[in-house]
Coordinates of C-alpha atoms and ligand atoms in Angstrom, one line a residue:
X20 CA 40.7 -23.1 -69.2
X21 CA 42.5 -19.7 -69.5
X22 CA 42.7 -19.3 -65.8
X23 CA 42.7 -22.6 -63.8
X24 CA 42.5 -23.0 -60.0
X25 CA 46.2 -23.9 -59.9
X26 CA 49.1 -24.1 -62.3
X27 CA 52.7 -25.1 -62.2
X28 CA 52.6 -26.4 -58.6
X29 CA 55.0 -29.3 -59.3
X30 CA 58.0 -28.2 -61.3
X31 CA 60.6 -30.0 -63.3
X32 CA 63.2 -29.3 -60.5
X33 CA 60.9 -31.2 -58.1
X34 CA 60.8 -34.3 -60.4
X35 CA 64.5 -34.5 -61.2
X36 CA 65.5 -36.1 -57.9
X37 CA 62.6 -38.5 -58.3
X38 CA 63.9 -39.5 -61.7
X39 CA 67.4 -39.9 -60.2
X40 CA 65.9 -42.3 -57.6
X41 CA 64.0 -44.2 -60.2
X42 CA 67.1 -44.6 -62.3
X43 CA 69.0 -46.5 -59.6
X44 CA 69.1 -50.3 -59.4
X45 CA 66.3 -51.7 -57.3
X46 CA 65.2 -48.3 -55.7
X47 CA 63.3 -48.3 -52.5
X48 CA 60.0 -46.5 -53.2
X49 CA 57.8 -47.4 -50.2
X50 CA 58.1 -45.3 -47.0
X51 CA 61.8 -45.0 -46.1
X52 CA 64.6 -42.5 -45.3
X53 CA 63.3 -39.7 -47.5
X54 CA 59.9 -39.9 -45.7
X55 CA 61.7 -39.5 -42.4
X56 CA 63.8 -36.7 -43.6
X57 CA 60.7 -34.9 -44.9
X58 CA 58.9 -35.4 -41.6
X59 CA 61.8 -34.0 -39.7
X60 CA 62.2 -30.9 -41.9
X61 CA 58.5 -30.3 -41.8
X62 CA 58.5 -30.4 -38.0
X63 CA 61.3 -28.0 -37.9
X64 CA 59.6 -25.6 -40.4
X65 CA 56.3 -25.8 -38.4
X66 CA 57.7 -25.6 -35.0
X67 CA 56.5 -28.9 -33.6
X68 CA 58.2 -32.0 -32.3
X69 CA 56.7 -34.7 -34.4
X70 CA 55.1 -35.1 -37.9
X71 CA 53.9 -38.0 -39.8
X72 CA 53.7 -38.1 -43.6
X73 CA 50.4 -39.7 -44.8
X74 CA 48.7 -40.2 -48.1
X75 CA 46.2 -37.2 -47.9
X76 CA 44.9 -34.4 -45.8
X77 CA 41.8 -36.5 -45.3
X78 CA 43.9 -39.3 -43.8
X79 CA 45.5 -36.8 -41.5
X80 CA 42.0 -35.8 -40.4
X81 CA 41.1 -39.4 -39.9
X82 CA 44.2 -40.2 -37.8
X83 CA 43.7 -37.1 -35.6
X84 CA 40.1 -38.1 -34.8
X85 CA 41.1 -41.8 -34.4
X86 CA 43.6 -40.7 -31.8
X87 CA 40.9 -38.8 -30.0
X88 CA 38.8 -41.9 -30.1
X89 CA 41.5 -43.8 -28.1
X90 CA 41.1 -41.2 -25.4
X91 CA 37.3 -41.1 -25.5
X92 CA 36.2 -44.6 -26.5
X93 CA 32.7 -43.7 -25.3
X94 CA 32.3 -41.1 -28.0
X95 CA 30.7 -37.7 -27.4
X96 CA 30.5 -34.4 -29.3
X97 CA 33.2 -32.6 -31.3
X98 CA 32.7 -28.9 -32.2
X99 CA 33.2 -28.4 -35.9
X100 CA 32.7 -25.4 -38.3
X101 CA 30.0 -25.7 -40.9
X102 CA 32.5 -24.1 -43.2
X103 CA 35.1 -26.8 -43.7
X104 CA 36.0 -29.8 -45.9
X105 CA 33.9 -33.0 -45.8
X106 CA 36.7 -35.2 -44.5
X107 CA 36.8 -33.3 -41.2
X108 CA 33.1 -34.2 -40.6
X109 CA 33.3 -37.7 -42.1
X110 CA 36.2 -38.5 -39.7
X111 CA 34.0 -37.4 -36.8
X112 CA 31.2 -39.7 -38.0
X113 CA 33.4 -42.7 -38.7
X114 CA 35.0 -42.5 -35.3
X115 CA 31.6 -42.6 -33.6
X116 CA 31.5 -39.0 -32.4
X117 CA 28.7 -36.5 -33.0
X118 CA 29.6 -33.3 -34.9
X119 CA 28.3 -30.1 -33.2
X120 CA 28.1 -27.5 -35.9
X121 CA 29.0 -23.9 -35.2
X122 CA 29.0 -20.9 -37.5
X123 CA 32.1 -18.9 -38.5
X124 CA 33.1 -15.3 -38.4
X125 CA 33.2 -13.7 -41.8
X126 CA 36.5 -11.8 -41.3
X127 CA 38.5 -14.9 -40.3
X128 CA 36.4 -17.7 -42.0
X129 CA 37.1 -19.6 -38.8
X130 CA 34.9 -20.8 -35.9
X131 CA 33.0 -18.0 -34.1
X132 CA 34.8 -18.2 -30.8
X133 CA 31.8 -16.8 -28.8
X134 CA 29.5 -19.5 -30.1
X135 CA 32.1 -22.2 -29.4
X136 CA 32.4 -21.1 -25.8
X137 CA 28.6 -21.0 -25.4
X138 CA 28.4 -24.6 -26.7
X139 CA 31.3 -25.7 -24.5
X140 CA 29.4 -24.3 -21.5
X141 CA 26.1 -25.8 -22.6
X142 CA 27.1 -29.5 -23.2
X143 CA 29.2 -31.6 -20.8
X144 CA 30.2 -34.2 -23.4
X145 CA 32.2 -32.1 -25.8
X146 CA 35.5 -33.9 -26.3
X147 CA 37.3 -31.5 -28.6
X148 CA 37.2 -28.5 -30.8
X149 CA 38.2 -29.4 -34.4
X150 CA 38.8 -26.0 -36.1
X151 CA 39.7 -25.2 -39.6
X152 CA 42.0 -22.4 -40.6
X153 CA 40.2 -21.8 -43.9
X154 CA 41.9 -20.3 -47.0
X155 CA 45.0 -19.1 -45.3
X156 CA 43.5 -17.0 -42.5
X157 CA 44.1 -17.6 -38.8
X158 CA 40.9 -19.2 -37.5
X159 CA 41.8 -19.2 -33.8
X160 CA 40.7 -16.1 -32.0
X161 CA 42.6 -15.0 -28.9
X162 CA 39.7 -15.3 -26.5
X163 CA 38.8 -18.8 -27.6
X164 CA 42.5 -19.8 -27.5
X165 CA 42.7 -18.7 -23.8
X166 CA 39.5 -20.4 -23.0
X167 CA 40.7 -23.7 -24.5
X168 CA 43.9 -23.4 -22.5
X169 CA 42.3 -22.6 -19.2
X170 CA 39.7 -25.3 -19.5
X171 CA 42.2 -27.9 -20.9
X172 CA 40.1 -28.5 -24.0
X173 CA 41.5 -30.7 -26.7
X174 CA 42.1 -28.8 -29.9
X175 CA 42.6 -30.3 -33.4
X176 CA 43.7 -27.7 -36.0
X177 CA 43.0 -28.4 -39.6
X178 CA 45.6 -26.4 -41.6
X179 CA 45.1 -28.3 -44.8
X180 CA 44.6 -25.1 -46.8
X181 CA 46.6 -22.7 -44.6
X182 CA 50.2 -23.8 -44.5
X183 CA 52.3 -21.1 -42.9
X184 CA 49.5 -19.0 -41.5
X185 CA 50.5 -17.3 -38.3
X186 CA 48.6 -17.3 -35.1
X187 CA 48.3 -14.1 -33.0
X188 CA 51.2 -15.1 -30.8
X189 CA 53.5 -15.5 -33.9
X190 CA 53.6 -19.3 -33.9
X191 CA 52.5 -21.1 -37.0
X192 CA 48.9 -22.4 -37.2
X193 CA 49.2 -26.2 -36.6
X194 CA 51.8 -25.8 -33.8
X195 CA 49.2 -25.0 -31.2
X196 CA 46.6 -27.8 -31.1
X197 CA 47.0 -31.2 -29.7
X198 CA 47.2 -32.5 -33.2
X199 CA 47.2 -30.7 -36.5
X200 CA 46.5 -31.7 -40.1
X201 CA 47.9 -30.6 -43.5
X202 CA 47.2 -31.5 -47.1
X203 CA 49.6 -31.6 -50.0
X204 CA 47.0 -32.0 -52.6
X205 CA 47.9 -30.4 -56.0
X206 CA 46.0 -27.1 -55.6
X207 CA 47.3 -26.4 -52.0
X208 CA 50.3 -24.4 -50.9
X209 CA 52.6 -27.2 -51.7
X210 CA 52.0 -30.6 -53.3
X211 CA 53.3 -34.1 -53.1
X212 CA 50.8 -35.2 -55.8
X213 CA 48.6 -36.5 -53.0
X214 CA 49.7 -36.3 -49.4
X215 CA 49.3 -34.9 -45.9
X216 CA 50.9 -34.5 -42.6
X217 CA 49.6 -35.0 -39.1
X218 CA 51.6 -33.3 -36.4
X219 CA 51.8 -33.2 -32.6
X220 CA 54.1 -32.2 -29.7
X221 CA 53.0 -35.2 -27.6
X222 CA 55.3 -38.3 -27.7
X223 CA 52.6 -40.8 -26.6
X224 CA 50.3 -39.4 -29.3
X225 CA 53.1 -39.6 -31.9
X226 CA 53.7 -43.3 -31.0
X227 CA 49.9 -44.0 -31.3
X228 CA 49.7 -42.1 -34.6
X229 CA 52.6 -44.1 -36.1
X230 CA 50.8 -47.3 -35.3
X231 CA 47.4 -46.0 -36.5
X232 CA 49.1 -45.0 -39.8
X233 CA 50.4 -48.5 -40.4
X234 CA 48.0 -51.3 -39.6
X235 CA 48.3 -50.8 -35.9
X236 CA 51.6 -52.6 -35.9
X237 CA 53.9 -52.3 -32.8
X238 CA 57.0 -52.4 -35.0
X239 CA 56.0 -49.0 -36.5
X240 CA 56.5 -47.4 -33.1
X241 CA 59.6 -45.1 -32.8
X242 CA 60.7 -46.1 -29.4
X243 CA 62.3 -49.5 -28.6
X244 CA 60.5 -49.2 -25.2
X245 CA 57.1 -49.1 -27.0
X246 CA 58.0 -52.1 -29.1
X247 CA 59.3 -54.0 -26.0
X248 CA 56.1 -53.2 -24.1
X249 CA 54.0 -55.0 -26.8
X250 CA 56.4 -57.9 -27.2
X251 CA 56.6 -58.5 -23.4
X252 CA 52.8 -58.4 -23.1
X253 CA 52.2 -60.7 -26.1
X254 CA 55.2 -63.2 -25.9
X255 CA 53.2 -65.7 -28.0
X256 CA 53.1 -63.3 -31.0
X257 CA 55.9 -62.6 -33.5
X258 CA 57.1 -59.0 -32.7
X259 CA 56.9 -58.3 -36.4
X260 CA 53.2 -58.9 -36.4
X261 CA 51.7 -57.5 -33.3
X262 CA 48.6 -55.5 -34.3
X263 CA 47.9 -53.3 -31.3
X264 CA 44.7 -51.5 -32.3
X265 CA 42.2 -51.3 -35.1
X266 CA 44.0 -49.1 -37.6
X267 CA 44.6 -48.1 -41.3
X268 CA 47.3 -48.1 -43.9
X269 CA 47.6 -44.4 -44.9
X270 CA 51.4 -44.3 -45.5
X271 CA 53.0 -42.2 -48.2
X272 CA 56.0 -43.1 -50.4
X273 CA 59.6 -42.0 -51.0
X274 CA 58.5 -40.3 -54.2
X275 CA 56.0 -38.1 -52.4
X276 CA 58.6 -37.3 -49.8
X277 CA 61.2 -36.3 -52.3
X278 CA 58.8 -34.0 -54.0
X279 CA 57.8 -32.6 -50.6
X280 CA 61.4 -31.9 -49.7
X281 CA 61.8 -29.9 -52.9
X282 CA 58.6 -28.0 -52.5
X283 CA 59.4 -27.1 -48.9
X284 CA 62.4 -25.1 -50.1
X285 CA 60.0 -22.8 -52.0
X286 CA 57.1 -22.7 -49.5
X287 CA 58.0 -19.5 -47.6
X288 CA 58.6 -17.5 -50.8
X289 CA 55.4 -18.9 -52.4
X290 CA 53.5 -17.8 -49.3
X291 CA 54.9 -14.2 -49.5
X292 CA 54.1 -14.0 -53.2
X293 CA 50.5 -15.2 -52.8
X294 CA 49.9 -12.8 -49.9
X295 CA 51.1 -10.0 -52.2
X296 CA 48.8 -11.2 -54.9
X297 CA 45.8 -11.4 -52.6
X298 CA 46.4 -7.9 -51.3
X299 CA 46.6 -6.5 -54.8
X300 CA 43.5 -8.4 -55.8
X301 CA 41.5 -7.0 -52.9
X302 CA 42.7 -3.5 -53.8
X303 CA 41.4 -3.8 -57.3
X304 CA 38.2 -5.7 -57.2
X305 CA 34.8 -3.9 -56.9
X306 CA 33.4 -3.0 -53.5
X307 CA 30.4 -5.3 -53.7
X308 CA 32.8 -8.0 -52.5
X309 CA 33.7 -8.4 -48.8
X310 CA 37.3 -7.2 -48.2
X311 CA 37.6 -6.9 -44.5
X312 CA 39.4 -10.2 -43.8
X313 CA 41.8 -10.3 -40.8
X314 CA 44.9 -10.7 -42.9
X315 CA 47.6 -10.5 -40.2
X316 CA 49.8 -13.5 -40.8
X317 CA 47.8 -14.7 -43.8
X318 CA 48.9 -17.4 -46.1
X319 CA 46.4 -17.1 -48.9
X320 CA 46.0 -19.8 -51.6
X321 CA 42.8 -18.7 -53.3
X322 CA 41.1 -15.4 -54.1
X323 CA 37.9 -15.4 -52.1
X324 CA 34.9 -13.6 -53.5
X325 CA 32.0 -13.1 -51.2
X326 CA 29.2 -10.7 -52.0
X327 CA 28.6 -8.3 -49.1
X328 CA 24.9 -8.5 -49.7
X329 CA 22.7 -11.3 -50.9
X330 CA 22.1 -10.8 -54.6
X331 CA 21.1 -14.0 -56.5
X332 CA 21.0 -12.2 -59.9
X333 CA 24.5 -10.8 -59.6
X334 CA 25.7 -14.3 -58.4
X335 CA 24.3 -15.8 -61.6
X336 CA 26.0 -13.1 -63.7
X337 CA 29.3 -13.7 -62.0
X338 CA 29.1 -17.5 -62.5
X339 CA 28.2 -17.2 -66.1
X340 CA 30.7 -14.4 -66.7
X341 CA 33.6 -16.3 -65.1
X342 CA 32.7 -19.4 -67.1
X343 CA 32.6 -17.4 -70.4
X344 CA 36.0 -15.9 -69.6
X345 CA 37.4 -19.4 -68.9
X346 CA 38.2 -18.5 -65.3
X347 CA 37.9 -21.7 -63.1
X348 CA 36.1 -21.2 -59.8
X349 CA 34.5 -23.1 -57.0
X350 CA 31.1 -22.0 -55.7
X351 CA 30.5 -22.0 -51.9
X352 CA 34.2 -21.3 -51.4
X353 CA 36.3 -23.7 -49.3
X354 CA 34.8 -27.2 -49.2
X355 CA 31.7 -26.6 -51.3
X356 CA 30.2 -24.2 -48.7
X357 CA 27.9 -25.2 -45.9
X358 CA 28.6 -28.8 -44.9
X359 CA 25.2 -29.0 -43.2
X360 CA 23.6 -28.6 -46.6
X361 CA 25.5 -31.7 -48.0
X362 CA 23.5 -34.9 -48.2
X363 CA 26.0 -36.8 -46.0
X364 CA 25.1 -34.5 -43.1
X365 CA 21.6 -33.0 -44.0
X366 CA 20.0 -36.4 -44.6
X367 CA 21.6 -38.1 -41.6
X368 CA 20.2 -35.4 -39.2
X369 CA 17.2 -34.5 -41.3
X370 CA 18.2 -30.8 -41.0
X371 CA 15.6 -28.4 -42.5
X372 CA 16.7 -25.5 -44.6
X373 CA 15.3 -23.1 -42.0
X374 CA 17.3 -24.7 -39.2
X375 CA 20.5 -24.6 -41.3
X376 CA 20.1 -20.9 -42.1
X377 CA 19.3 -20.1 -38.5
X378 CA 22.3 -21.9 -37.0
X379 CA 24.9 -21.0 -39.6
X380 CA 23.8 -17.7 -41.3
X381 CA 27.3 -16.6 -42.2
X382 CA 28.4 -20.0 -43.7
X383 CA 25.1 -20.1 -45.4
X384 CA 25.7 -16.6 -46.9
X385 CA 29.0 -17.8 -48.3
X386 CA 27.4 -21.0 -49.5
X387 CA 25.1 -19.0 -51.7
X388 CA 27.1 -15.8 -52.4
X389 CA 30.7 -16.9 -52.2
X390 CA 33.2 -18.5 -54.6
X391 CA 36.9 -18.7 -55.0
X392 CA 39.4 -18.6 -57.9
X393 CA 43.0 -19.6 -58.0
X394 CA 46.0 -17.6 -56.6
X395 CA 49.3 -19.1 -57.5
X396 CA 52.9 -18.0 -57.0
X397 CA 53.7 -17.4 -60.7
X398 CA 50.7 -15.1 -61.2
X399 CA 51.6 -11.9 -63.0
X400 CA 50.3 -8.5 -61.8
X401 CA 48.8 -8.0 -65.3
X402 CA 46.8 -11.2 -64.8
X403 CA 45.4 -9.9 -61.5
X404 CA 44.5 -6.6 -63.3
X405 CA 42.7 -8.7 -66.0
X406 CA 40.8 -10.7 -63.4
X407 CA 39.7 -7.6 -61.7
X408 CA 38.6 -6.0 -65.0
X409 CA 36.5 -9.1 -65.7
X410 CA 34.8 -8.7 -62.3
X411 CA 34.2 -5.0 -62.8
X412 CA 32.5 -5.8 -66.2
X413 CA 30.1 -8.2 -64.5
X414 CA 28.9 -5.9 -61.8
Ligands
PLP511 C1 40.2 -27.8 -44.8 C2 40.5 -29.1 -45.5 N1 40.7 -30.3 -44.8 C3 40.9 -31.4 -45.4 C4 41.1 -31.5 -46.7 C5 41.4 -32.8 -47.4 O1 42.7 -32.9 -48.0 P1 43.0 -33.9 -49.1 O2 42.4 -33.4 -50.4 O3 44.5 -33.9 -49.2 O4 42.5 -35.2 -48.7 C6 41.0 -30.4 -47.5 C7 41.2 -30.5 -49.0 O5 41.1 -29.7 -49.8 C8 40.7 -29.2 -46.9 O6 40.6 -28.0 -47.6

């Protein structure tokens, strides 16, 4: 592949401290001091009180929804965008909630705030809004943000593909919701090989998340008072083995944390470079592509190509032309397009094609006429010019 979705995301300088650790006698590789250091530095960078390093962005989704399940054991609805990744919706299913699909706005790729509010007013069993900041664009509009605040509605932010995106108030996406989720998969803004972070400002939630991450064990809690609580209430059990709730093991390792600490040093400069790349790309590409994204505070990681108008023949030409030029792409853009069209959703609810197009016309348009290609920090301007010339030749 001449032009992959991502290249050089993990550098030799990231691996050197890993090699140093591996070269010591009897190194500790499971979760330890480096994981804690990475979590603290991440919290500082993001502007939240607590972060937990987990083994993927999907695991961070799962923990965020598992935490919500502790608050609402009876279940209920969770508002989700149709334009997101499968693990967001799967977490909702596995935790016994019902996903309520809402369309997005084309300029933010995030939930359409007006439709969210309409649904919140229509149903009285909506437990949370689980929004996705897709492809580095702020997905939380101001009106929705104020509505959620004034109605005290629980918000989960999925920032797995938008590290460093700024909200309208200048804070970073992921510092606003009750919990937020990040992914450090290879092609994202930074990578720990596999990995993710779940973040919150709420101490009780943090304690619960620590236990949810690690078999539900009370000894995983941070506070002695939490551990004491469980030991006092279960004096017949060994304090090392008190399993407080049904839970998971989704911890990460010292190796991932060391790579994460290295990557974090470059994150802000990589974000700037990618934003520069995306702006240049948008300037150069043909006008048949949608360009009116709301890019204030953007943290792009992929060049999004969405046809302004439906044009199945042009779409085929584009796909064939990109393949012929060895440019890797993903059709449907983030997450494979409209989640309502995927078998794990469509078959479960027996959604008809007509229903899906009616409820989520914008996501559906991107599903059919959208794709993305890579945007990485070491991209040269001449490569952006080449990409644009390939696109022009296909129109
Ligand atoms: C929006 C979103 N959420 C969750 C995930 C899952 O992250 P991971 O691949 O680390 O499990 C992704 C992955 O690409 C994503 O884009």
